[in-house]
Amino acid sequence: MTEARRHRRHIDRHGRGMLGPISRPSSFAPRGLPLQRSAAAQFDEVVAIEVTRLEKRLPQVVARVEFAIEDVPSLERDATEIPLTHASGGTSHEPYRIVVFRRPIELRADRTPGGLAWLVRSALVLELADVLALSPEQIDPDFDTDED
């Protein structure tokens, strides 16, 4: 057995890595990309969809807000609650900044298909309402605190 063959087998012994069959072009993955996205990539997509939905409804409000995603919040030792979002800024020189925390939302979301989207939407609407001193219904007329 050649040295190159032995090395390849060691790196990708079971065909699960990027050297395996999933990384090769096929009818399911035409460019040879993995078929599954990471949890972080899926979460980023859900947040982008919800921000776009809010932006269509209130473009002048969302234009004054910058959105970001972080994995977890940095907490003080004596913290009793873990936030889903955090808002800062809003001065005359800087826009509002709303940070959405991925792991706390993922852990609290229902395992139903729309559970994650519902919790992200609710967290964004409540944070925007708090930051802009509006009611949640003014931000999103379809807002409901209970999941469908």
PDB file of C-alpha atoms in Angstrom:
ATOM      1  CA  MET A   1       0.000   0.000   0.000  1.00  0.00           C
ATOM      2  CA  THR A   2       1.368   3.386  -0.911  1.00  0.00           C
ATOM      3  CA  GLU A   3       1.979   6.123   1.602  1.00  0.00           C
ATOM      4  CA  ALA A   4      -0.646   8.427  -0.010  1.00  0.00           C
ATOM      5  CA  ARG A   5      -3.313   5.705   0.122  1.00  0.00           C
ATOM      6  CA  ARG A   6      -2.589   4.953   3.779  1.00  0.00           C
ATOM      7  CA  HIS A   7      -2.740   8.666   4.642  1.00  0.00           C
ATOM      8  CA  ARG A   8      -6.117   9.164   2.893  1.00  0.00           C
ATOM      9  CA  ARG A   9      -7.629   6.180   4.669  1.00  0.00           C
ATOM     10  CA  HIS A  10      -6.471   7.545   8.008  1.00  0.00           C
ATOM     11  CA  ILE A  11      -7.984  11.003   7.387  1.00  0.00           C
ATOM     12  CA  ASP A  12     -11.331   9.808   6.051  1.00  0.00           C
ATOM     13  CA  ARG A  13     -11.671   6.237   7.247  1.00  0.00           C
ATOM     14  CA  HIS A  14     -15.470   5.976   7.059  1.00  0.00           C
ATOM     15  CA  GLY A  15     -16.290   8.305   4.180  1.00  0.00           C
ATOM     16  CA  ARG A  16     -17.847  10.930   6.433  1.00  0.00           C
ATOM     17  CA  GLY A  17     -15.431  13.804   5.940  1.00  0.00           C
ATOM     18  CA  MET A  18     -14.948  16.215   3.074  1.00  0.00           C
ATOM     19  CA  LEU A  19     -12.940  13.558   1.229  1.00  0.00           C
ATOM     20  CA  GLY A  20     -15.866  11.124   1.286  1.00  0.00           C
ATOM     21  CA  PRO A  21     -18.586  10.528  -1.296  1.00  0.00           C
ATOM     22  CA  ILE A  22     -20.749  13.416  -0.094  1.00  0.00           C
ATOM     23  CA  SER A  23     -18.120  15.922  -1.209  1.00  0.00           C
ATOM     24  CA  ARG A  24     -18.117  14.641  -4.779  1.00  0.00           C
ATOM     25  CA  PRO A  25     -20.523  16.116  -7.356  1.00  0.00           C
ATOM     26  CA  SER A  26     -23.777  14.168  -7.723  1.00  0.00           C
ATOM     27  CA  SER A  27     -27.402  14.811  -8.597  1.00  0.00           C
ATOM     28  CA  PHE A  28     -28.121  15.660  -4.944  1.00  0.00           C
ATOM     29  CA  ALA A  29     -25.126  17.956  -4.456  1.00  0.00           C
ATOM     30  CA  PRO A  30     -24.209  19.185  -7.952  1.00  0.00           C
ATOM     31  CA  ARG A  31     -21.253  21.284  -6.845  1.00  0.00           C
ATOM     32  CA  GLY A  32     -19.985  18.679  -4.429  1.00  0.00           C
ATOM     33  CA  LEU A  33     -21.172  20.545  -1.337  1.00  0.00           C
ATOM     34  CA  PRO A  34     -22.290  18.804   1.842  1.00  0.00           C
ATOM     35  CA  LEU A  35     -26.034  18.181   1.897  1.00  0.00           C
ATOM     36  CA  GLN A  36     -26.452  19.369   5.477  1.00  0.00           C
ATOM     37  CA  ARG A  37     -25.807  22.847   6.782  1.00  0.00           C
ATOM     38  CA  SER A  38     -24.536  23.503  10.262  1.00  0.00           C
ATOM     39  CA  ALA A  39     -26.920  24.511  13.023  1.00  0.00           C
ATOM     40  CA  ALA A  40     -25.369  27.979  13.017  1.00  0.00           C
ATOM     41  CA  ALA A  41     -25.979  28.371   9.261  1.00  0.00           C
ATOM     42  CA  GLN A  42     -29.598  27.268   9.645  1.00  0.00           C
ATOM     43  CA  PHE A  43     -30.080  29.716  12.522  1.00  0.00           C
ATOM     44  CA  ASP A  44     -28.515  32.562  10.506  1.00  0.00           C
ATOM     45  CA  GLU A  45     -30.991  31.855   7.709  1.00  0.00           C
ATOM     46  CA  VAL A  46     -33.976  31.924  10.091  1.00  0.00           C
ATOM     47  CA  VAL A  47     -32.845  35.272  11.543  1.00  0.00           C
ATOM     48  CA  ALA A  48     -32.285  36.710   8.052  1.00  0.00           C
ATOM     49  CA  ILE A  49     -35.787  35.636   6.985  1.00  0.00           C
ATOM     50  CA  GLU A  50     -37.385  37.198  10.065  1.00  0.00           C
ATOM     51  CA  VAL A  51     -35.413  40.453   9.737  1.00  0.00           C
ATOM     52  CA  THR A  52     -36.399  40.655   6.053  1.00  0.00           C
ATOM     53  CA  ARG A  53     -40.026  40.092   7.005  1.00  0.00           C
ATOM     54  CA  LEU A  54     -39.862  42.906   9.553  1.00  0.00           C
ATOM     55  CA  GLU A  55     -38.018  45.143   7.103  1.00  0.00           C
ATOM     56  CA  LYS A  56     -40.783  44.728   4.516  1.00  0.00           C
ATOM     57  CA  ARG A  57     -43.373  45.686   7.105  1.00  0.00           C
ATOM     58  CA  LEU A  58     -41.492  48.659   8.647  1.00  0.00           C
ATOM     59  CA  PRO A  59     -38.576  49.685   6.424  1.00  0.00           C
ATOM     60  CA  GLN A  60     -38.009  53.056   8.125  1.00  0.00           C
ATOM     61  CA  VAL A  61     -37.783  51.441  11.572  1.00  0.00           C
ATOM     62  CA  VAL A  62     -35.562  48.505  10.646  1.00  0.00           C
ATOM     63  CA  ALA A  63     -33.242  50.802   8.678  1.00  0.00           C
ATOM     64  CA  ARG A  64     -32.218  52.406  11.994  1.00  0.00           C
ATOM     65  CA  VAL A  65     -31.305  49.054  13.528  1.00  0.00           C
ATOM     66  CA  GLU A  66     -28.244  46.883  13.026  1.00  0.00           C
ATOM     67  CA  PHE A  67     -28.697  43.160  13.693  1.00  0.00           C
ATOM     68  CA  ALA A  68     -26.023  40.695  14.806  1.00  0.00           C
ATOM     69  CA  ILE A  69     -25.878  37.061  15.883  1.00  0.00           C
ATOM     70  CA  GLU A  70     -23.689  35.667  18.643  1.00  0.00           C
ATOM     71  CA  ASP A  71     -23.580  32.139  19.991  1.00  0.00           C
ATOM     72  CA  VAL A  72     -23.991  32.957  23.691  1.00  0.00           C
ATOM     73  CA  PRO A  73     -24.241  36.092  25.814  1.00  0.00           C
ATOM     74  CA  SER A  74     -21.446  37.066  28.179  1.00  0.00           C
ATOM     75  CA  LEU A  75     -22.968  36.998  31.638  1.00  0.00           C
ATOM     76  CA  GLU A  76     -21.922  38.138  35.051  1.00  0.00           C
ATOM     77  CA  ARG A  77     -21.449  35.469  37.697  1.00  0.00           C
ATOM     78  CA  ASP A  78     -24.610  36.343  39.599  1.00  0.00           C
ATOM     79  CA  ALA A  79     -26.900  36.443  36.532  1.00  0.00           C
ATOM     80  CA  THR A  80     -30.222  34.703  37.112  1.00  0.00           C
ATOM     81  CA  GLU A  81     -31.593  34.848  33.554  1.00  0.00           C
ATOM     82  CA  ILE A  82     -30.083  34.115  30.180  1.00  0.00           C
ATOM     83  CA  PRO A  83     -31.290  36.643  27.584  1.00  0.00           C
ATOM     84  CA  LEU A  84     -32.376  35.744  24.056  1.00  0.00           C
ATOM     85  CA  THR A  85     -31.437  39.169  22.675  1.00  0.00           C
ATOM     86  CA  HIS A  86     -29.580  42.284  23.737  1.00  0.00           C
ATOM     87  CA  ALA A  87     -29.987  45.861  22.498  1.00  0.00           C
ATOM     88  CA  SER A  88     -27.486  48.689  22.685  1.00  0.00           C
ATOM     89  CA  GLY A  89     -26.691  51.979  20.983  1.00  0.00           C
ATOM     90  CA  GLY A  90     -29.376  54.249  19.685  1.00  0.00           C
ATOM     91  CA  THR A  91     -27.518  57.502  20.152  1.00  0.00           C
ATOM     92  CA  SER A  92     -27.489  60.251  17.555  1.00  0.00           C
ATOM     93  CA  HIS A  93     -24.143  58.948  16.234  1.00  0.00           C
ATOM     94  CA  GLU A  94     -24.803  55.217  16.127  1.00  0.00           C
ATOM     95  CA  PRO A  95     -27.775  53.039  15.215  1.00  0.00           C
ATOM     96  CA  TYR A  96     -29.481  50.644  17.564  1.00  0.00           C
ATOM     97  CA  ARG A  97     -27.771  47.268  17.640  1.00  0.00           C
ATOM     98  CA  ILE A  98     -29.753  44.150  18.444  1.00  0.00           C
ATOM     99  CA  VAL A  99     -27.802  40.977  19.111  1.00  0.00           C
ATOM    100  CA  VAL A 100     -29.624  37.656  18.832  1.00  0.00           C
ATOM    101  CA  PHE A 101     -28.116  34.822  20.887  1.00  0.00           C
ATOM    102  CA  ARG A 102     -28.211  31.521  18.994  1.00  0.00           C
ATOM    103  CA  ARG A 103     -27.748  28.864  21.694  1.00  0.00           C
ATOM    104  CA  PRO A 104     -30.300  30.182  24.239  1.00  0.00           C
ATOM    105  CA  ILE A 105     -32.928  30.455  21.488  1.00  0.00           C
ATOM    106  CA  GLU A 106     -32.154  27.003  20.090  1.00  0.00           C
ATOM    107  CA  LEU A 107     -32.406  25.473  23.563  1.00  0.00           C
ATOM    108  CA  ARG A 108     -35.760  27.137  24.305  1.00  0.00           C
ATOM    109  CA  ALA A 109     -37.388  26.632  20.897  1.00  0.00           C
ATOM    110  CA  ASP A 110     -39.956  23.912  20.356  1.00  0.00           C
ATOM    111  CA  ARG A 111     -38.807  21.020  18.210  1.00  0.00           C
ATOM    112  CA  THR A 112     -41.662  21.663  15.768  1.00  0.00           C
ATOM    113  CA  PRO A 113     -40.808  22.877  12.244  1.00  0.00           C
ATOM    114  CA  GLY A 114     -41.886  26.458  12.973  1.00  0.00           C
ATOM    115  CA  GLY A 115     -40.782  26.566  16.606  1.00  0.00           C
ATOM    116  CA  LEU A 116     -37.401  28.162  16.010  1.00  0.00           C
ATOM    117  CA  ALA A 117     -38.784  30.744  13.569  1.00  0.00           C
ATOM    118  CA  TRP A 118     -41.593  31.634  15.983  1.00  0.00           C
ATOM    119  CA  LEU A 119     -39.181  32.173  18.887  1.00  0.00           C
ATOM    120  CA  VAL A 120     -36.768  34.239  16.770  1.00  0.00           C
ATOM    121  CA  ARG A 121     -39.666  36.365  15.485  1.00  0.00           C
ATOM    122  CA  SER A 122     -41.041  36.863  19.001  1.00  0.00           C
ATOM    123  CA  ALA A 123     -37.633  37.802  20.421  1.00  0.00           C
ATOM    124  CA  LEU A 124     -36.971  40.295  17.619  1.00  0.00           C
ATOM    125  CA  VAL A 125     -40.416  41.897  17.865  1.00  0.00           C
ATOM    126  CA  LEU A 126     -40.224  42.242  21.654  1.00  0.00           C
ATOM    127  CA  GLU A 127     -36.704  43.698  21.521  1.00  0.00           C
ATOM    128  CA  LEU A 128     -37.613  46.154  18.743  1.00  0.00           C
ATOM    129  CA  ALA A 129     -40.732  47.201  20.627  1.00  0.00           C
ATOM    130  CA  ASP A 130     -38.700  47.798  23.784  1.00  0.00           C
ATOM    131  CA  VAL A 131     -35.938  49.700  21.991  1.00  0.00           C
ATOM    132  CA  LEU A 132     -38.288  51.932  19.997  1.00  0.00           C
ATOM    133  CA  ALA A 133     -40.870  52.380  22.794  1.00  0.00           C
ATOM    134  CA  LEU A 134     -43.666  50.876  20.693  1.00  0.00           C
ATOM    135  CA  SER A 135     -46.080  48.068  21.367  1.00  0.00           C
ATOM    136  CA  PRO A 136     -45.286  44.671  19.830  1.00  0.00           C
ATOM    137  CA  GLU A 137     -48.486  44.987  17.761  1.00  0.00           C
ATOM    138  CA  GLN A 138     -47.154  48.205  16.206  1.00  0.00           C
ATOM    139  CA  ILE A 139     -44.004  46.377  15.128  1.00  0.00           C
ATOM    140  CA  ASP A 140     -45.858  43.287  13.892  1.00  0.00           C
ATOM    141  CA  PRO A 141     -49.687  43.339  13.738  1.00  0.00           C
ATOM    142  CA  ASP A 142     -49.657  39.527  13.579  1.00  0.00           C
ATOM    143  CA  PHE A 143     -47.667  39.330  16.823  1.00  0.00           C
ATOM    144  CA  ASP A 144     -48.999  36.812  19.300  1.00  0.00           C
ATOM    145  CA  THR A 145     -47.292  35.686  22.487  1.00  0.00           C
ATOM    146  CA  ASP A 146     -48.652  32.156  22.004  1.00  0.00           C
ATOM    147  CA  GLU A 147     -47.361  29.841  19.309  1.00  0.00           C
ATOM    148  CA  ASP A 148     -49.930  28.679  16.751  1.00  0.00           C
TER     149      ASP A 148
END
